[in-house]
C-alpha atoms as one frame of an Amber mdcrd trajectory, in Angstrom:
protein
   6.806  -7.884 -21.651   8.091  -9.095 -18.337   7.033  -7.582 -15.044   6.942
  -8.517 -11.401   4.091  -7.914  -9.072   4.699  -7.096  -5.446   2.801  -8.972
  -2.770   0.705  -5.833  -2.242  -0.205  -5.828  -5.964  -1.279  -9.468  -5.730
  -3.293  -8.733  -2.573  -5.046  -5.799  -4.263  -5.960  -7.900  -7.299  -7.234
 -10.724  -5.072  -9.250  -8.239  -3.011 -10.863  -6.749  -6.123 -11.621 -10.232
  -7.474 -13.224 -11.214  -4.174 -15.434  -8.139  -3.730 -16.090  -7.396  -7.447
 -16.097  -3.601  -7.106 -13.831  -1.532  -4.877 -13.452   2.235  -4.781 -10.128
   4.001  -4.496 -10.721   5.296  -0.969 -11.254   1.761   0.344  -8.002   0.655
  -1.272  -6.198   3.622   0.303  -7.508   2.670   3.757  -6.577  -0.989   3.386
  -3.276  -0.949   1.513  -1.724   2.539   1.521  -2.668   4.187   4.818   0.859
   3.989   6.261   2.485   5.897   3.355   3.285   9.604   3.227   0.980  10.273
   0.239  -1.482   7.377   0.299  -3.851   8.684  -2.389  -1.035   9.409  -4.852
   0.569   6.024  -4.191  -2.757   4.244  -4.676  -3.464   6.105  -7.909  -0.019
   5.215  -9.277  -0.348   1.526  -8.434  -3.879   1.264  -9.770  -3.025   2.988
 -13.063  -0.092   0.594 -13.475  -2.285  -2.466 -12.791  -4.925  -1.124 -15.184
  -2.396  -0.497 -17.958  -0.988  -3.995 -17.484  -4.506  -5.339 -18.048  -4.799
  -6.914 -14.605  -7.869  -4.925 -13.490 -10.666  -2.879 -15.046 -11.900   0.490
 -13.894 -14.907   2.718 -14.270 -14.590   6.439 -13.834 -18.340   6.904 -13.767
 -18.117   7.192  -9.986 -15.960   9.449  -7.885 -13.535   8.199  -6.665 -12.713
   5.675  -9.374 -14.093   2.157  -8.929 -11.973  -0.875  -9.831 -13.374  -4.157
 -11.123 -11.946  -7.614 -11.840 -10.604  -8.093 -15.354 -13.065 -10.875 -16.135
 -15.969  -8.991 -14.583 -19.334  -9.823 -16.037 -20.709  -6.638 -14.552 -21.174
  -3.642 -16.830 -19.123  -0.580 -15.986 -22.294   1.485 -15.569 -24.327  -1.142
 -13.696 -26.394  -0.212 -10.664 -25.029  -3.369  -8.975 -21.734  -1.538  -8.445
 -23.405   0.563  -5.749 -24.507  -2.668  -4.049 -20.954  -4.039  -4.060 -19.597
  -0.746  -2.733 -21.922  -0.840   0.276 -19.795  -3.553   1.955 -17.813  -2.101
   4.927 -14.246  -2.801   3.732 -12.732  -1.141   6.796 -13.663  -4.236   8.822
 -11.711  -6.489   6.468  -8.394  -7.894   7.696  -5.666  -9.817   5.865
């Protein structure tokens, strides 16, 4: 199966790998804010990346939390809340 990733896809994957756990709303604010339907666009991209096996997700939290594919953290770990406490809105590319 051949597929191409956009630069935004690569940036999202790198961001998730760097911060270990990222919720959907943070991704919307960082990568999709300028679009007409940012939440729908984010959901579509993240489902595609998940189905391609490039990221993991846990739906134990609302909104969904995304994890790196080689994450050693359990999907129901309390550490996820620690990783989510980082203020992503101050992050710049």
